[in-house]
Coordinates of N, CA and C in Angstrom, one line a residue:
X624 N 96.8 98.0 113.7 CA 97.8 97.6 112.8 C 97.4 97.8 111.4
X625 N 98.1 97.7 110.7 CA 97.8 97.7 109.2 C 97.2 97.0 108.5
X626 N 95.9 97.5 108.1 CA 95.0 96.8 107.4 C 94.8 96.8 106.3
X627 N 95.2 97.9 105.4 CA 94.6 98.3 104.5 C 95.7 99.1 104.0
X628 N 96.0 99.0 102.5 CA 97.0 100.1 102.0 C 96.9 100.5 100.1
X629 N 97.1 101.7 99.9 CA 96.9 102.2 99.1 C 98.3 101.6 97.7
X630 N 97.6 101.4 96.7 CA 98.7 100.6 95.5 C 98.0 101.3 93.9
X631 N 98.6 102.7 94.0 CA 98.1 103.6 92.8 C 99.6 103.5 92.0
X632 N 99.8 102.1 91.4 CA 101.2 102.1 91.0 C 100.7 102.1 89.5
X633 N 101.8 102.4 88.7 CA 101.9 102.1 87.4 C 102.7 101.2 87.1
X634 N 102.6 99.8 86.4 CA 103.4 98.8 86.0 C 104.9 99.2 85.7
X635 N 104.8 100.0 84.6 CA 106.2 100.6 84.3 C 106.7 101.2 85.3
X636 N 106.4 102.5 85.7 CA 107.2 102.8 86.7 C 107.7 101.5 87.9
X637 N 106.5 100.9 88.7 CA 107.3 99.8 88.7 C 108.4 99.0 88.9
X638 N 108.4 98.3 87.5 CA 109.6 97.4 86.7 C 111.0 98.5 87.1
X639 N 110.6 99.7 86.3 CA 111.5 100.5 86.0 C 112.4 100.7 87.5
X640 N 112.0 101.3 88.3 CA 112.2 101.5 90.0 C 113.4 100.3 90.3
X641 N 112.5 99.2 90.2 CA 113.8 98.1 90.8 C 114.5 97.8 90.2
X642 N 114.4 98.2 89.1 CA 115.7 97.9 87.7 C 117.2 98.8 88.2
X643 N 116.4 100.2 89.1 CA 117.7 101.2 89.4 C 118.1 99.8 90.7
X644 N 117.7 99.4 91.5 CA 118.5 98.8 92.3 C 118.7 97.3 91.7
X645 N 118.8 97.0 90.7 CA 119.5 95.6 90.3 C 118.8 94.3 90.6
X646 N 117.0 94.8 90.2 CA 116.6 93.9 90.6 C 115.7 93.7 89.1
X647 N 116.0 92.3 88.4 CA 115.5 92.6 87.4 C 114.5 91.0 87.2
X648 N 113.1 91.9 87.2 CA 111.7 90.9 87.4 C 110.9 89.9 86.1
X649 N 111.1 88.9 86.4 CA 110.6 88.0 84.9 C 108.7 88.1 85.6
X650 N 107.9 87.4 85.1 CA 106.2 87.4 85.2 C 106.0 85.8 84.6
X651 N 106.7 85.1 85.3 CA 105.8 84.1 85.1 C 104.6 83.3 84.8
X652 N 103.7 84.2 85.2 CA 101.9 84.3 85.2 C 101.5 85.0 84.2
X653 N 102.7 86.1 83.4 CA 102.1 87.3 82.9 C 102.1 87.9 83.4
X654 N 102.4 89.5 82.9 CA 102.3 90.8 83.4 C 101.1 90.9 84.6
X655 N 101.5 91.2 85.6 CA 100.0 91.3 86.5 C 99.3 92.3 86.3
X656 N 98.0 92.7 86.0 CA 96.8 93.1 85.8 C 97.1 94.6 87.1
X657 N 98.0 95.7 87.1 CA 97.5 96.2 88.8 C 97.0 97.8 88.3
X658 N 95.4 97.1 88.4 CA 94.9 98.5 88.6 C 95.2 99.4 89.8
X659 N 95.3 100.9 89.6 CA 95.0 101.4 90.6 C 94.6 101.7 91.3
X660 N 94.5 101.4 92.6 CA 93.2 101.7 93.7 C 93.8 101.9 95.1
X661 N 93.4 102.9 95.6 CA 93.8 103.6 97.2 C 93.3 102.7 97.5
X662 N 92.5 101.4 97.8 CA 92.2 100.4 98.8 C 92.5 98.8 98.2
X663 N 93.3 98.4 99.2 CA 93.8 96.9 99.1 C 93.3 96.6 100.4
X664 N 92.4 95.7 100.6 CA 92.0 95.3 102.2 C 92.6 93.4 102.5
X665 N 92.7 93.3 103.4 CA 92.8 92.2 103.9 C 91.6 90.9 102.4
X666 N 92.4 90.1 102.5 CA 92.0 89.0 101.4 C 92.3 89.8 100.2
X667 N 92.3 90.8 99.7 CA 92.3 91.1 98.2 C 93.4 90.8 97.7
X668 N 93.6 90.4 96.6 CA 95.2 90.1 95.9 C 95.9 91.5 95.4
X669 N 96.8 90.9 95.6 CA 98.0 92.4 95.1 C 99.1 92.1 94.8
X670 N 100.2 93.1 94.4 CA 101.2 92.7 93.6 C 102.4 92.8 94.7
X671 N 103.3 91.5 94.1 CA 104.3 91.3 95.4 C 105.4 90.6 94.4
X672 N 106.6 91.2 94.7 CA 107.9 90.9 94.2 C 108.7 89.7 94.7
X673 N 109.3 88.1 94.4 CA 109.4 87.8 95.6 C 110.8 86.9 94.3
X674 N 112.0 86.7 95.1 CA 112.9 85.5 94.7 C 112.2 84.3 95.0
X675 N 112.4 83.6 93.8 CA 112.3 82.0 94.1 C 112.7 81.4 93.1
X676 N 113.6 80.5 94.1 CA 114.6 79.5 93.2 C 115.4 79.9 91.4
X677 N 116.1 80.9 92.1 CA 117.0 82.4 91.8 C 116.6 82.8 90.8
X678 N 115.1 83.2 90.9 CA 114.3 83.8 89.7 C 113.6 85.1 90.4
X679 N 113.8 86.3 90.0 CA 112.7 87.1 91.1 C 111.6 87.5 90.0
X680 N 110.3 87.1 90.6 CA 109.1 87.2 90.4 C 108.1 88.2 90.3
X681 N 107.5 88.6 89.9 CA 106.5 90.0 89.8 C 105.2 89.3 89.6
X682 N 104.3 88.8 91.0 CA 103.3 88.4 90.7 C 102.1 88.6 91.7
X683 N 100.6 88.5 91.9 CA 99.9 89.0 92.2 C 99.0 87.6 93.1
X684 N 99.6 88.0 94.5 CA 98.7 87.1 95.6 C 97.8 87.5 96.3
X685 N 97.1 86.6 97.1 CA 96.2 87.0 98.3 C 96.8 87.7 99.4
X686 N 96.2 88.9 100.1 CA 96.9 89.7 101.2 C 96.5 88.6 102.3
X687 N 97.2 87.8 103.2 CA 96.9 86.8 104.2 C 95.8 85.6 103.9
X688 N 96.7 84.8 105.1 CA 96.2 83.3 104.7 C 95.8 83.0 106.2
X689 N 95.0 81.8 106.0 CA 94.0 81.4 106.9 C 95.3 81.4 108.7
X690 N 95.1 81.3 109.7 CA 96.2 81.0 110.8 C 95.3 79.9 111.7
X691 N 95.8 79.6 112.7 CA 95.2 78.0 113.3 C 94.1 78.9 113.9
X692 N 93.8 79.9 114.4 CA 92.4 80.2 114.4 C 91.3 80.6 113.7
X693 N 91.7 80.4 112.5 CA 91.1 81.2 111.6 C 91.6 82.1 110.9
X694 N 91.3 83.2 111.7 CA 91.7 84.5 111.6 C 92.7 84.8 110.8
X695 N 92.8 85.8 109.6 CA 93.7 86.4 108.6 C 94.7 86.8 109.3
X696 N 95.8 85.6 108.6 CA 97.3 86.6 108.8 C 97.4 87.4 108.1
X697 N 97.5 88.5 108.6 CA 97.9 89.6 107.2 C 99.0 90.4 108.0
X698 N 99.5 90.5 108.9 CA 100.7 91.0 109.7 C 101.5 90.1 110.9
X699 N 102.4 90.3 110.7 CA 103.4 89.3 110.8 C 104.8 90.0 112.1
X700 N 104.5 89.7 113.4 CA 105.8 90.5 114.0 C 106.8 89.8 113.4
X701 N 107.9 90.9 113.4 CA 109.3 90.7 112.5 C 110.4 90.3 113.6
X702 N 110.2 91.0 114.8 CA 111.5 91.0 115.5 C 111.8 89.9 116.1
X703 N 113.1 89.2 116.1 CA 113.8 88.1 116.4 C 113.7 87.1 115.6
X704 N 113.1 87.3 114.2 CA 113.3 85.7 113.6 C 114.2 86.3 112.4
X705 N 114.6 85.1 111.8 CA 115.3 85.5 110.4 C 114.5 84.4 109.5
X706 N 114.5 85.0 108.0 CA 113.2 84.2 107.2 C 113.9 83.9 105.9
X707 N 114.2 82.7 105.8 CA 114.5 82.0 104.5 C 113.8 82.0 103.4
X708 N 114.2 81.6 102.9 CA 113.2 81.5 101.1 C 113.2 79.9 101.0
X709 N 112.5 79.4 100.6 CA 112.4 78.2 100.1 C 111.3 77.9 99.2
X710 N 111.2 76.6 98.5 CA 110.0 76.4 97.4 C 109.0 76.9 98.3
X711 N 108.3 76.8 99.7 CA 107.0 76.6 99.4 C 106.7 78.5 100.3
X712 N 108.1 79.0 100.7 CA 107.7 79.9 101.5 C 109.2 81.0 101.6
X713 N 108.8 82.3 102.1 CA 110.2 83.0 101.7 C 110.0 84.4 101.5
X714 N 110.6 85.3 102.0 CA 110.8 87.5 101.6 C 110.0 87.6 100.0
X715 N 109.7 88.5 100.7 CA 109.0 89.5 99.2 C 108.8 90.5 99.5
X716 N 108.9 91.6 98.7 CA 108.2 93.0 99.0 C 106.6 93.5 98.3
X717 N 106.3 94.4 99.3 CA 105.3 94.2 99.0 C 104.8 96.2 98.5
X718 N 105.0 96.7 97.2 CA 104.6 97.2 96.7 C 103.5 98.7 97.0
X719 N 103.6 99.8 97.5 CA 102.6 100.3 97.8 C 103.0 102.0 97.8
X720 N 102.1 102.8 97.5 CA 102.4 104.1 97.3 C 101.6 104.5 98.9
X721 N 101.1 104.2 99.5 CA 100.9 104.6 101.1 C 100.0 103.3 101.7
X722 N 100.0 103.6 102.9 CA 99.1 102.3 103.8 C 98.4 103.5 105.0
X723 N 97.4 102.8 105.5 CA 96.8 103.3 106.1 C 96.6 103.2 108.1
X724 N 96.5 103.5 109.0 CA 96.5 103.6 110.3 C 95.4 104.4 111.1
X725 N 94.1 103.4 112.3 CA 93.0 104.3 112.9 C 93.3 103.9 114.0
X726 N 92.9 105.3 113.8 CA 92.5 106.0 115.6 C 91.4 106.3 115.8
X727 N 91.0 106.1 117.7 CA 89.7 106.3 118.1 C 89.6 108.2 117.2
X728 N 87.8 108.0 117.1 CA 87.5 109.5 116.5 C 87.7 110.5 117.4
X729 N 88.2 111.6 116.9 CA 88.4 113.2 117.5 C 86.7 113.5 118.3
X730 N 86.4 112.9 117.4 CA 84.9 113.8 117.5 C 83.9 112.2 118.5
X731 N 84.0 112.6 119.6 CA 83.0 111.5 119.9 C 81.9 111.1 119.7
X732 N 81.4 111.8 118.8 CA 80.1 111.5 118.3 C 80.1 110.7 117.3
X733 N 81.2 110.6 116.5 CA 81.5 109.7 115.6 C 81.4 108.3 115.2
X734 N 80.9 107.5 114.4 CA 80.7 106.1 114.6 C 82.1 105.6 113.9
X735 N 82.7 106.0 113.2 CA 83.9 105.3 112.6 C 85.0 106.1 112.6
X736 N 86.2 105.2 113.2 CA 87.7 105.8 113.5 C 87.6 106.3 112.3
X737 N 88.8 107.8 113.1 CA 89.6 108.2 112.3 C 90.5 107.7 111.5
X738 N 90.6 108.4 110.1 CA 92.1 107.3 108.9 C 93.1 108.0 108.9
X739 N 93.9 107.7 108.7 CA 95.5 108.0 108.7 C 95.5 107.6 107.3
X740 N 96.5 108.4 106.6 CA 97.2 107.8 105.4 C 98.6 108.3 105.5
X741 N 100.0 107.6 105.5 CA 101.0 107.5 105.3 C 101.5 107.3 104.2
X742 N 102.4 108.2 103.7 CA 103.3 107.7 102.4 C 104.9 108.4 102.7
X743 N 105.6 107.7 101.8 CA 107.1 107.7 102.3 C 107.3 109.3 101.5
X744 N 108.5 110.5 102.3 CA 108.0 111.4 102.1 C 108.7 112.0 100.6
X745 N 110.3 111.3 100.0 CA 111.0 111.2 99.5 C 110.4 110.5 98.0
X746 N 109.2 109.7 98.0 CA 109.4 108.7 96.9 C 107.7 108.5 96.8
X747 N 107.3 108.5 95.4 CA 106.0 108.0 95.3 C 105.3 106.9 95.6
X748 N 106.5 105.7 95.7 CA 106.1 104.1 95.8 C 107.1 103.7 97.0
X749 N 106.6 102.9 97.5 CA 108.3 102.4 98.4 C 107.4 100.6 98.4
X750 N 108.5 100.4 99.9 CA 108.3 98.4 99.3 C 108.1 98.1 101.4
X751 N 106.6 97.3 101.3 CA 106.7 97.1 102.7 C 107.4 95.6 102.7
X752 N 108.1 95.2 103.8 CA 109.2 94.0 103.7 C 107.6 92.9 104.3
X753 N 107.6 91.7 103.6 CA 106.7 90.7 103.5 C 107.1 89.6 103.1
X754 N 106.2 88.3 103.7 CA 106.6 87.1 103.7 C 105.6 86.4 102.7
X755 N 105.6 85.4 101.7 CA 104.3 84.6 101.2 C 104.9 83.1 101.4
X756 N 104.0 82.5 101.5 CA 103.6 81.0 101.8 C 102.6 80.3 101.1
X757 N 102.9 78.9 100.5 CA 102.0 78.2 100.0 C 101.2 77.6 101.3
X758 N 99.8 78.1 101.1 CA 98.7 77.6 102.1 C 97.8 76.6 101.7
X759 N 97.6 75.5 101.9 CA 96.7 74.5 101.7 C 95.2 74.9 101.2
X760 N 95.0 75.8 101.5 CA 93.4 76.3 101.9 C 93.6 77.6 100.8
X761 N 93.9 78.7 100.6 CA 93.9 79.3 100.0 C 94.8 79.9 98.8
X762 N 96.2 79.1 98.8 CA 97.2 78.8 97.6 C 98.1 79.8 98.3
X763 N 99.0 80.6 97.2 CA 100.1 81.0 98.0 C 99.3 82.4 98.6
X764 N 99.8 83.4 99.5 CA 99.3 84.3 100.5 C 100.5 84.9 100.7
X765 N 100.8 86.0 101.1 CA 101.4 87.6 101.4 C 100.8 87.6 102.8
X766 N 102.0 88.5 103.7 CA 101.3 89.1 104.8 C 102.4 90.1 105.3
X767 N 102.4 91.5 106.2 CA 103.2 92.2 106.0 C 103.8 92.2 107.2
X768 N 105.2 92.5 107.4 CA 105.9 92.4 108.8 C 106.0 93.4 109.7
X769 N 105.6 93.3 111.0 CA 106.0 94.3 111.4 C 106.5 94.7 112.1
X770 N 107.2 95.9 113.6 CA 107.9 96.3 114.6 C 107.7 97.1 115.0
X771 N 108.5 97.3 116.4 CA 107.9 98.7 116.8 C 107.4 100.0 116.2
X772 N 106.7 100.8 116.6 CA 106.3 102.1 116.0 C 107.9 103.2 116.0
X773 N 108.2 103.6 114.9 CA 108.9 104.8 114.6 C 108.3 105.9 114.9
X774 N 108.8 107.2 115.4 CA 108.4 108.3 115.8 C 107.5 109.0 114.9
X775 N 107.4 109.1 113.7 CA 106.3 109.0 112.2 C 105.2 108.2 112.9
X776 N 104.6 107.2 113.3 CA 103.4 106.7 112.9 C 103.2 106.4 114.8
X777 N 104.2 106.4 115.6 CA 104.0 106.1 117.3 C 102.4 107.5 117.6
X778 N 102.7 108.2 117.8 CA 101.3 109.3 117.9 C 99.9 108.3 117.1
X779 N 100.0 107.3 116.5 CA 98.9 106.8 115.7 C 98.9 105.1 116.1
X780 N 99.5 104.7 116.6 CA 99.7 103.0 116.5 C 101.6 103.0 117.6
X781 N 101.4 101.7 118.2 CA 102.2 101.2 119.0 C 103.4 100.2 118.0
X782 N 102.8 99.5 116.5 CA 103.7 98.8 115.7 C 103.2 99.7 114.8
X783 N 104.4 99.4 113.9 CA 104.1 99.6 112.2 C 105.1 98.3 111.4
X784 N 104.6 98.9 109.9 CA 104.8 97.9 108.9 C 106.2 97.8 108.4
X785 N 107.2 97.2 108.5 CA 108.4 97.4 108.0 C 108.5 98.2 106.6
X786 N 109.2 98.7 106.9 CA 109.3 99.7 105.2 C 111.0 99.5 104.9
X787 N 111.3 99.1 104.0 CA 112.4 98.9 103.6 C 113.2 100.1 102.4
X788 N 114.1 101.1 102.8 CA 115.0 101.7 101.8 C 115.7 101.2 100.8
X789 N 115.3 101.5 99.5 CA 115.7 101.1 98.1 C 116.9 100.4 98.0
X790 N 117.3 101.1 99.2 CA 119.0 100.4 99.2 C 118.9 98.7 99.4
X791 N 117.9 98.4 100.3 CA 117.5 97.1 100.9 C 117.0 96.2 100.2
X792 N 116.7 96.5 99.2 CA 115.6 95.5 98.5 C 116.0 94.1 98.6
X793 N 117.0 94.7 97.4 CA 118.1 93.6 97.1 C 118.0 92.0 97.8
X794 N 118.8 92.8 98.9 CA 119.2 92.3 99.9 C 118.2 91.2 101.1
X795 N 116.9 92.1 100.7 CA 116.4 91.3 101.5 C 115.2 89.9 100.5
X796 N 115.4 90.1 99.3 CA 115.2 89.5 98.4 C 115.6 87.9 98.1
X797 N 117.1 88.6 98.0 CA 118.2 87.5 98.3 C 118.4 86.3 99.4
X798 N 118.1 87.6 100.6 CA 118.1 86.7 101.7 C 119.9 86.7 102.6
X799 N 120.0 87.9 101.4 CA 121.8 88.0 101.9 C 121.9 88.6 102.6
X800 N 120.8 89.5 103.4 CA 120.8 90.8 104.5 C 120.2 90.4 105.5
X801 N 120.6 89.7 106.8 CA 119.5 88.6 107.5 C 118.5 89.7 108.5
X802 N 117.9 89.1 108.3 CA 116.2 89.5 108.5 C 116.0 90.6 109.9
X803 N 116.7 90.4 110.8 CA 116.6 91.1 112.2 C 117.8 92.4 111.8
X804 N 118.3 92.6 110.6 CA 119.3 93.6 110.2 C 118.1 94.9 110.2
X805 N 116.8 94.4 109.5 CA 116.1 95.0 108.6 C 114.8 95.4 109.3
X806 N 114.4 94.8 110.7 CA 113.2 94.8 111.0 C 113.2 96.1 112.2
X807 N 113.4 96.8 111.9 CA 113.5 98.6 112.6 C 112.6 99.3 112.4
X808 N 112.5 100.3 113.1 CA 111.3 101.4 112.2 C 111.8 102.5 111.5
X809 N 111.4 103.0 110.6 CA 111.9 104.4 109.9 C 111.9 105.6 110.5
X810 N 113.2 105.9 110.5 CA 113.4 107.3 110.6 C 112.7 108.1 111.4
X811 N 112.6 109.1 112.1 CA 112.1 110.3 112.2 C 111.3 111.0 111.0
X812 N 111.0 111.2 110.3 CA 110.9 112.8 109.3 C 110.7 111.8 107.8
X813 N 110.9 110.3 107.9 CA 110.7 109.3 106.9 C 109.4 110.1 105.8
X814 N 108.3 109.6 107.3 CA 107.0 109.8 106.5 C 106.3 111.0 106.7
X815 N 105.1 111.1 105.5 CA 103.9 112.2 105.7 C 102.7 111.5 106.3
X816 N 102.3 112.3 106.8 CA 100.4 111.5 107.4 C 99.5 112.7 107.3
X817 N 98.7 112.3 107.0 CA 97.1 113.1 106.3 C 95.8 112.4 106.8
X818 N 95.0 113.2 107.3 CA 93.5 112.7 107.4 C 93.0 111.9 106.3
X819 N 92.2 111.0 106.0 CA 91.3 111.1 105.2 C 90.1 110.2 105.4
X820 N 89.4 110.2 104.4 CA 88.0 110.1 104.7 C 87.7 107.8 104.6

């Protein structure tokens, strides 16, 4: 499942992007800091869009939070629940120009899976659908939802990460578009996938 995803965004473009769908972001914290970088891994902070208490946010959390065994939540199955917003927990999107997917290596001789990189094939940036939570242990935390595999990424993985169309944002922001409306896979022909190193 998805571990790891690529966030080569520019601030402006950005702002700019969800401004066309009527989503318009205050920074609370200040403008967040998002350098570019093809690697976001599990625990690193990253930038995530989220309504709260009918303010929408542009701010920068930890990718997963601690779960009762420890172990990093950082993905989340989507199907069958529907997810509220509230003070301490609630939808957000979560920002990314591709994410990444391994498979056992071609080459058996190989010590480390093969990488996948996916990006949406239409759009430079898109928005994976994500939940954050105030955690006791590590403050608030992001983690990404997901569902079955779509014919795009099934040849590479059994789930994938919800990816939500521009048209959706909004909606799932709000909390006006309930949550199992949204948790599908994309399309056929959605995405590109590329080796890489």
């Amino acid at each position: 499942m998805c571990n790891e995803f690529s966030r080569k965004l520019d601030l402006d473009l950005l702002i700019t992007g969800l401004k066309e769908y009527r989503i318009i972001v205050g920074a609370p914290e200040g403008l967040p800091n998002i350098e570019p970088t093809a690697s976001v891994r599990i625990t690193d902070p990253s930038v995530i869009v989220r309504a709260r208490q009918g303010q929408t946010e542009l701010i920068t959390r930890r990718w997963s939070w601690p779960g009762q065994s420890g172990k990093p939540v950082y993905n989340y199955r989507g199907e069958g629940r529907d997810f509220r917003n509230s003070a301490k927990q609630g939808r957000c999107l979560v920002p990314v120009d591709g994410f990444y997917e391994f498979t056992a290596p071609a080459d058996a001789g190989a010590k480390r899976k093969d990488k996948w990189l996916f990006r949406w094939k239409a759009e430079d940036w898109f928005a994976i659908a994500g939940l954050w939570k105030a955690d006791e242990t590590v403050g608030e935390a992001f983690t990404l939802l997901t569902c079955d595999a779509g014919h795009d990424i099934a040849p590479y993985h059994h789930r994938q990460v919800v990816l939500l169309d521009r048209r959706d944002w909004a909606g799932w922001l709000d909390g006006s578009v309930p949550a199992p409306d949204l948790m599908r896979p994309t399309p056929a022909g959605t995405l590109t996938v590329e080796p890489t190193g």
